[in-house]
CSV table of C-alpha atoms in Angstrom, one decimal:
chain,number,residue,atom,x,y,z
A,435,UNK,CA,-21.8,5.4,12.5
A,436,UNK,CA,-19.9,8.7,12.0
A,437,UNK,CA,-18.7,10.9,9.2
A,438,UNK,CA,-20.5,11.3,5.9
A,439,UNK,CA,-22.1,8.5,3.9
A,440,UNK,CA,-21.5,8.3,0.1
A,441,UNK,CA,-24.5,9.3,-1.9
A,442,UNK,CA,-25.2,5.7,-2.9
A,443,UNK,CA,-23.9,2.9,-0.7
A,444,UNK,CA,-24.9,0.3,-3.3
A,445,UNK,CA,-22.9,2.0,-6.1
A,446,UNK,CA,-20.0,2.6,-3.8
A,447,UNK,CA,-19.8,-1.1,-2.8
A,448,UNK,CA,-20.0,-2.4,-6.3
A,449,UNK,CA,-16.9,-0.4,-7.3
A,450,UNK,CA,-14.8,-2.3,-4.7
A,451,UNK,CA,-13.3,-5.7,-5.5
A,452,UNK,CA,-14.7,-7.3,-2.4
A,453,UNK,CA,-18.2,-6.8,-3.6
A,454,UNK,CA,-17.9,-7.2,-7.3
A,455,UNK,CA,-20.2,-9.8,-8.8
A,456,UNK,CA,-22.7,-9.7,-6.0
A,457,UNK,CA,-26.3,-9.3,-7.2
A,458,UNK,CA,-28.6,-6.4,-6.2
A,459,UNK,CA,-30.7,-8.6,-3.9
A,460,UNK,CA,-27.8,-10.0,-2.1
A,461,UNK,CA,-26.1,-6.6,-1.9
A,462,UNK,CA,-29.3,-5.1,-0.3
A,463,UNK,CA,-29.2,-7.9,2.3
A,464,UNK,CA,-25.6,-7.1,3.1
A,465,UNK,CA,-26.3,-3.4,3.4
A,466,UNK,CA,-29.3,-4.1,5.6
A,467,UNK,CA,-27.7,-6.5,8.0
A,468,UNK,CA,-24.0,-5.4,8.1
A,469,UNK,CA,-22.6,-2.6,10.3
A,470,UNK,CA,-20.7,-0.6,7.7
A,471,UNK,CA,-18.6,2.2,9.3
A,472,UNK,CA,-18.2,5.3,7.1
A,473,UNK,CA,-15.7,7.9,8.3
A,474,UNK,CA,-14.6,11.2,6.7
A,475,UNK,CA,-11.0,12.3,7.3
A,476,UNK,CA,-9.4,15.7,6.6
A,477,UNK,CA,-6.0,16.0,4.9
A,478,UNK,CA,-3.0,14.7,7.0
A,479,UNK,CA,-5.2,12.7,9.4
A,480,UNK,CA,-3.8,9.3,10.2
A,481,UNK,CA,-5.8,6.2,9.0
A,482,UNK,CA,-3.8,3.5,10.6
A,483,UNK,CA,-0.4,3.4,12.5
A,484,UNK,CA,2.2,0.7,12.4
A,485,UNK,CA,1.9,-1.5,15.4
A,486,UNK,CA,-1.7,-1.0,16.1
A,487,UNK,CA,-4.1,-4.0,15.9
A,488,UNK,CA,-5.7,-4.7,12.5
A,489,UNK,CA,-9.3,-5.1,13.7
A,490,UNK,CA,-11.2,-4.3,10.5
A,491,UNK,CA,-11.1,-4.3,6.8
A,492,UNK,CA,-10.6,-0.7,5.9
A,493,UNK,CA,-11.2,0.8,2.4
A,494,UNK,CA,-10.1,4.2,1.4
A,495,UNK,CA,-12.9,5.1,-1.0
A,496,UNK,CA,-11.5,8.3,-2.5
A,497,UNK,CA,-8.6,10.7,-2.5
A,498,UNK,CA,-4.9,9.7,-2.0
A,499,UNK,CA,-3.0,8.2,0.9
A,500,UNK,CA,0.6,8.4,2.0
A,501,UNK,CA,2.1,5.0,3.1
A,502,UNK,CA,5.3,4.9,5.2
A,503,UNK,CA,7.1,1.6,6.0
A,504,UNK,CA,10.0,1.6,8.5
A,505,UNK,CA,12.9,-0.8,8.8
A,506,UNK,CA,12.8,-3.1,11.8
A,507,UNK,CA,15.5,-1.0,13.5
A,508,UNK,CA,13.9,2.3,12.3
A,509,UNK,CA,17.2,3.2,10.6
A,510,UNK,CA,15.4,4.1,7.3
A,511,UNK,CA,11.9,4.4,5.9
A,512,UNK,CA,10.3,4.4,2.5
A,513,UNK,CA,7.3,6.5,1.6
A,514,UNK,CA,4.8,6.1,-1.3
A,515,UNK,CA,1.5,7.6,-2.4
A,516,UNK,CA,-1.4,5.4,-3.4
A,517,UNK,CA,-4.6,6.4,-5.1
A,518,UNK,CA,-8.0,5.3,-3.9
A,519,UNK,CA,-9.9,3.1,-3.8
A,520,UNK,CA,-7.4,1.0,-1.9
A,521,UNK,CA,-7.8,-1.7,0.8
A,522,UNK,CA,-5.4,-1.3,3.7
A,523,UNK,CA,-3.4,-4.4,4.6
A,524,UNK,CA,-6.2,-7.0,4.5
A,525,UNK,CA,-3.5,-9.7,4.9
A,526,UNK,CA,-3.1,-8.6,8.6
A,527,UNK,CA,-6.7,-9.1,9.6
A,528,UNK,CA,-5.9,-12.8,10.2
A,529,UNK,CA,-2.8,-14.9,10.6
A,530,UNK,CA,0.5,-14.6,12.5
A,531,UNK,CA,0.8,-10.8,12.7
A,532,UNK,CA,-2.6,-9.2,13.2
A,533,UNK,CA,-1.2,-5.7,13.5
A,534,UNK,CA,-0.6,-3.0,10.8
A,535,UNK,CA,3.0,-2.7,9.7
A,536,UNK,CA,2.8,0.7,7.9
A,537,UNK,CA,1.7,4.2,8.7
A,538,UNK,CA,-1.2,5.3,6.4
A,539,UNK,CA,-2.2,9.0,6.3
A,540,UNK,CA,-4.8,10.8,4.2
A,541,UNK,CA,-3.2,13.1,1.7
A,542,UNK,CA,-6.4,14.9,0.9
A,543,UNK,CA,-9.9,14.9,2.4
A,544,UNK,CA,-11.0,11.2,2.1
A,545,UNK,CA,-13.8,8.8,3.0
A,546,UNK,CA,-13.2,5.4,4.6
A,547,UNK,CA,-15.3,2.3,4.8
A,548,UNK,CA,-14.5,-0.1,7.7
A,549,UNK,CA,-15.9,-3.6,8.3
A,550,UNK,CA,-15.1,-5.0,11.7
A,551,UNK,CA,-13.4,-8.5,11.9
A,552,UNK,CA,-16.6,-10.0,13.4
A,553,UNK,CA,-18.7,-8.6,10.6
A,554,UNK,CA,-16.1,-9.8,8.0
A,555,UNK,CA,-16.2,-13.3,9.5
A,556,UNK,CA,-20.0,-13.3,9.2
A,557,UNK,CA,-19.9,-12.1,5.6
A,558,UNK,CA,-17.3,-14.7,4.7
A,559,UNK,CA,-19.6,-17.4,6.2
A,560,UNK,CA,-22.8,-16.2,4.6
A,561,UNK,CA,-21.8,-14.9,1.2
A,562,UNK,CA,-19.8,-17.1,-1.3
A,563,UNK,CA,-18.9,-14.2,-3.6
A,564,UNK,CA,-17.6,-12.0,-0.8
A,565,UNK,CA,-15.5,-15.0,0.4
A,566,UNK,CA,-14.2,-15.7,-3.1
A,567,UNK,CA,-13.3,-12.1,-3.7
A,568,UNK,CA,-11.3,-11.8,-0.5
A,569,UNK,CA,-9.5,-15.1,-1.2
A,570,UNK,CA,-8.7,-13.8,-4.7
A,571,UNK,CA,-7.2,-10.6,-3.2
A,572,UNK,CA,-5.1,-12.5,-0.7
A,573,UNK,CA,-4.0,-15.2,-3.2
A,574,UNK,CA,-2.9,-12.5,-5.7
A,575,UNK,CA,-0.8,-10.8,-3.0
A,576,UNK,CA,0.8,-14.2,-2.0
A,577,UNK,CA,1.5,-15.1,-5.6
A,578,UNK,CA,3.2,-11.8,-6.3
A,579,UNK,CA,5.3,-12.2,-3.2
A,580,UNK,CA,6.3,-15.7,-4.2
A,581,UNK,CA,7.5,-14.6,-7.6
A,582,UNK,CA,9.9,-12.0,-6.3
A,583,UNK,CA,12.9,-14.3,-5.8
A,584,UNK,CA,12.6,-15.4,-9.4
A,585,UNK,CA,12.8,-12.0,-11.0
A,586,UNK,CA,15.8,-11.2,-13.2
A,587,UNK,CA,18.7,-10.0,-11.0
A,588,UNK,CA,19.5,-6.3,-11.2
A,589,UNK,CA,22.0,-5.5,-13.9
A,590,UNK,CA,23.1,-2.1,-12.8
A,591,UNK,CA,23.4,0.2,-9.8
A,592,UNK,CA,20.2,1.9,-10.9
A,593,UNK,CA,18.4,-1.4,-11.0
A,594,UNK,CA,19.7,-2.3,-7.6
A,595,UNK,CA,18.3,1.0,-6.2
A,596,UNK,CA,14.9,0.5,-7.8
A,597,UNK,CA,14.7,-3.2,-6.8
A,598,UNK,CA,15.6,-2.3,-3.2
A,599,UNK,CA,12.8,0.2,-3.1
A,600,UNK,CA,10.0,-1.7,-5.0
A,601,UNK,CA,10.5,-4.9,-2.9
A,602,UNK,CA,9.6,-2.8,0.2
A,603,UNK,CA,6.6,-1.0,-1.4
A,604,UNK,CA,3.0,-1.9,-1.8
A,605,UNK,CA,2.8,-0.7,-5.4
A,606,UNK,CA,5.7,-1.0,-7.9
A,607,UNK,CA,5.1,2.3,-9.7
A,608,UNK,CA,4.9,6.0,-9.1
A,609,UNK,CA,7.1,8.2,-7.0
A,610,UNK,CA,8.9,6.7,-4.0
A,611,UNK,CA,10.8,8.5,-1.3
A,612,UNK,CA,13.6,6.9,0.8
A,613,UNK,CA,14.8,8.4,4.0
A,614,UNK,CA,18.2,6.9,4.5
A,615,UNK,CA,21.9,7.7,4.8
A,616,UNK,CA,23.8,7.3,1.6
A,617,UNK,CA,26.4,5.0,3.2
A,618,UNK,CA,23.7,2.7,4.6
A,619,UNK,CA,21.9,2.4,1.2
A,620,UNK,CA,25.2,1.6,-0.5
A,621,UNK,CA,25.9,-1.2,2.0
A,622,UNK,CA,22.4,-2.6,1.6
A,623,UNK,CA,22.6,-2.9,-2.2
A,624,UNK,CA,26.3,-4.0,-2.2
A,625,UNK,CA,27.8,-1.0,-3.8
A,626,UNK,CA,30.4,1.6,-2.8
A,627,UNK,CA,29.2,4.9,-1.5
A,628,UNK,CA,31.0,6.7,-4.3
A,629,UNK,CA,29.5,4.6,-7.1
A,630,UNK,CA,26.0,5.0,-5.6
A,631,UNK,CA,26.4,8.8,-5.3
A,632,UNK,CA,27.5,9.1,-8.9
A,633,UNK,CA,24.5,7.1,-10.1
A,634,UNK,CA,22.0,9.1,-8.0
A,635,UNK,CA,23.4,12.4,-9.2
A,636,UNK,CA,23.2,11.1,-12.8
A,637,UNK,CA,19.5,10.2,-12.2
A,638,UNK,CA,19.0,13.7,-10.7
A,639,UNK,CA,20.5,15.3,-13.8
A,640,UNK,CA,18.1,13.2,-16.0
A,641,UNK,CA,15.2,14.5,-13.9
A,642,UNK,CA,14.5,11.0,-12.6
A,643,UNK,CA,15.4,11.7,-9.0
A,644,UNK,CA,15.5,14.5,-6.4
A,645,UNK,CA,18.2,14.4,-3.7
A,646,UNK,CA,18.3,16.0,-0.3
A,647,UNK,CA,20.3,15.2,2.8
A,648,UNK,CA,19.3,11.6,3.8
A,649,UNK,CA,16.4,11.9,1.5
A,650,UNK,CA,16.0,10.4,-2.1
A,651,UNK,CA,12.9,10.8,-4.2
A,652,UNK,CA,12.6,8.5,-7.2
A,653,UNK,CA,10.2,9.7,-9.9
A,654,UNK,CA,8.0,7.1,-11.8
A,655,UNK,CA,10.1,4.2,-10.5
A,656,UNK,CA,8.6,1.8,-13.0
A,657,UNK,CA,10.4,3.7,-15.8
A,658,UNK,CA,13.8,3.6,-14.1
A,659,UNK,CA,14.6,-0.1,-14.6
A,660,UNK,CA,16.9,-1.2,-17.4
A,661,UNK,CA,15.0,-2.3,-20.5
């Protein structure tokens, strides 16, 4: 075990959805018989990298993380910031693709909790509440994904921009940054480059976006959709 342990392991675990509802006796048994890896990271240290095996459930316990997702051809990427506590891609611990698909980096000094796949399998087998909690997390993710095709189609260029971004993000709120060429974004959302440019500059004048060369930052994206 490396890094620094939180002051109270029990209190820390009970704040995490995976362990909510577990009684003190059962929790003490889990703590006493499970290898829990605590790691302290400094700012800008990588947590996981796209393409590497997902070999553990990894929780960011405190701080903030930057998450970057790349297009398959690496022609553009989208960056977002998530607040802890957050569980990093639990859906990739099992299934068809058991590798991370995003780069995750600590924004500030942060503490991690990792539970290896073998320990996770044992907890799933031995503890009903842990198993139910993980199933609830994965089911919620699957249900949200299944609802996406049924959302109201975008009614404006602004909606098209926001939908393009949020469909590729983990969390549909907060600031998002797109690293992309204007012409490529226009083609991907089915608009002309001129109309896209006009809308983005209108958003910048409203204080809702910041533009650089091949770099668009959208502020509080959940507030940008048409009402």
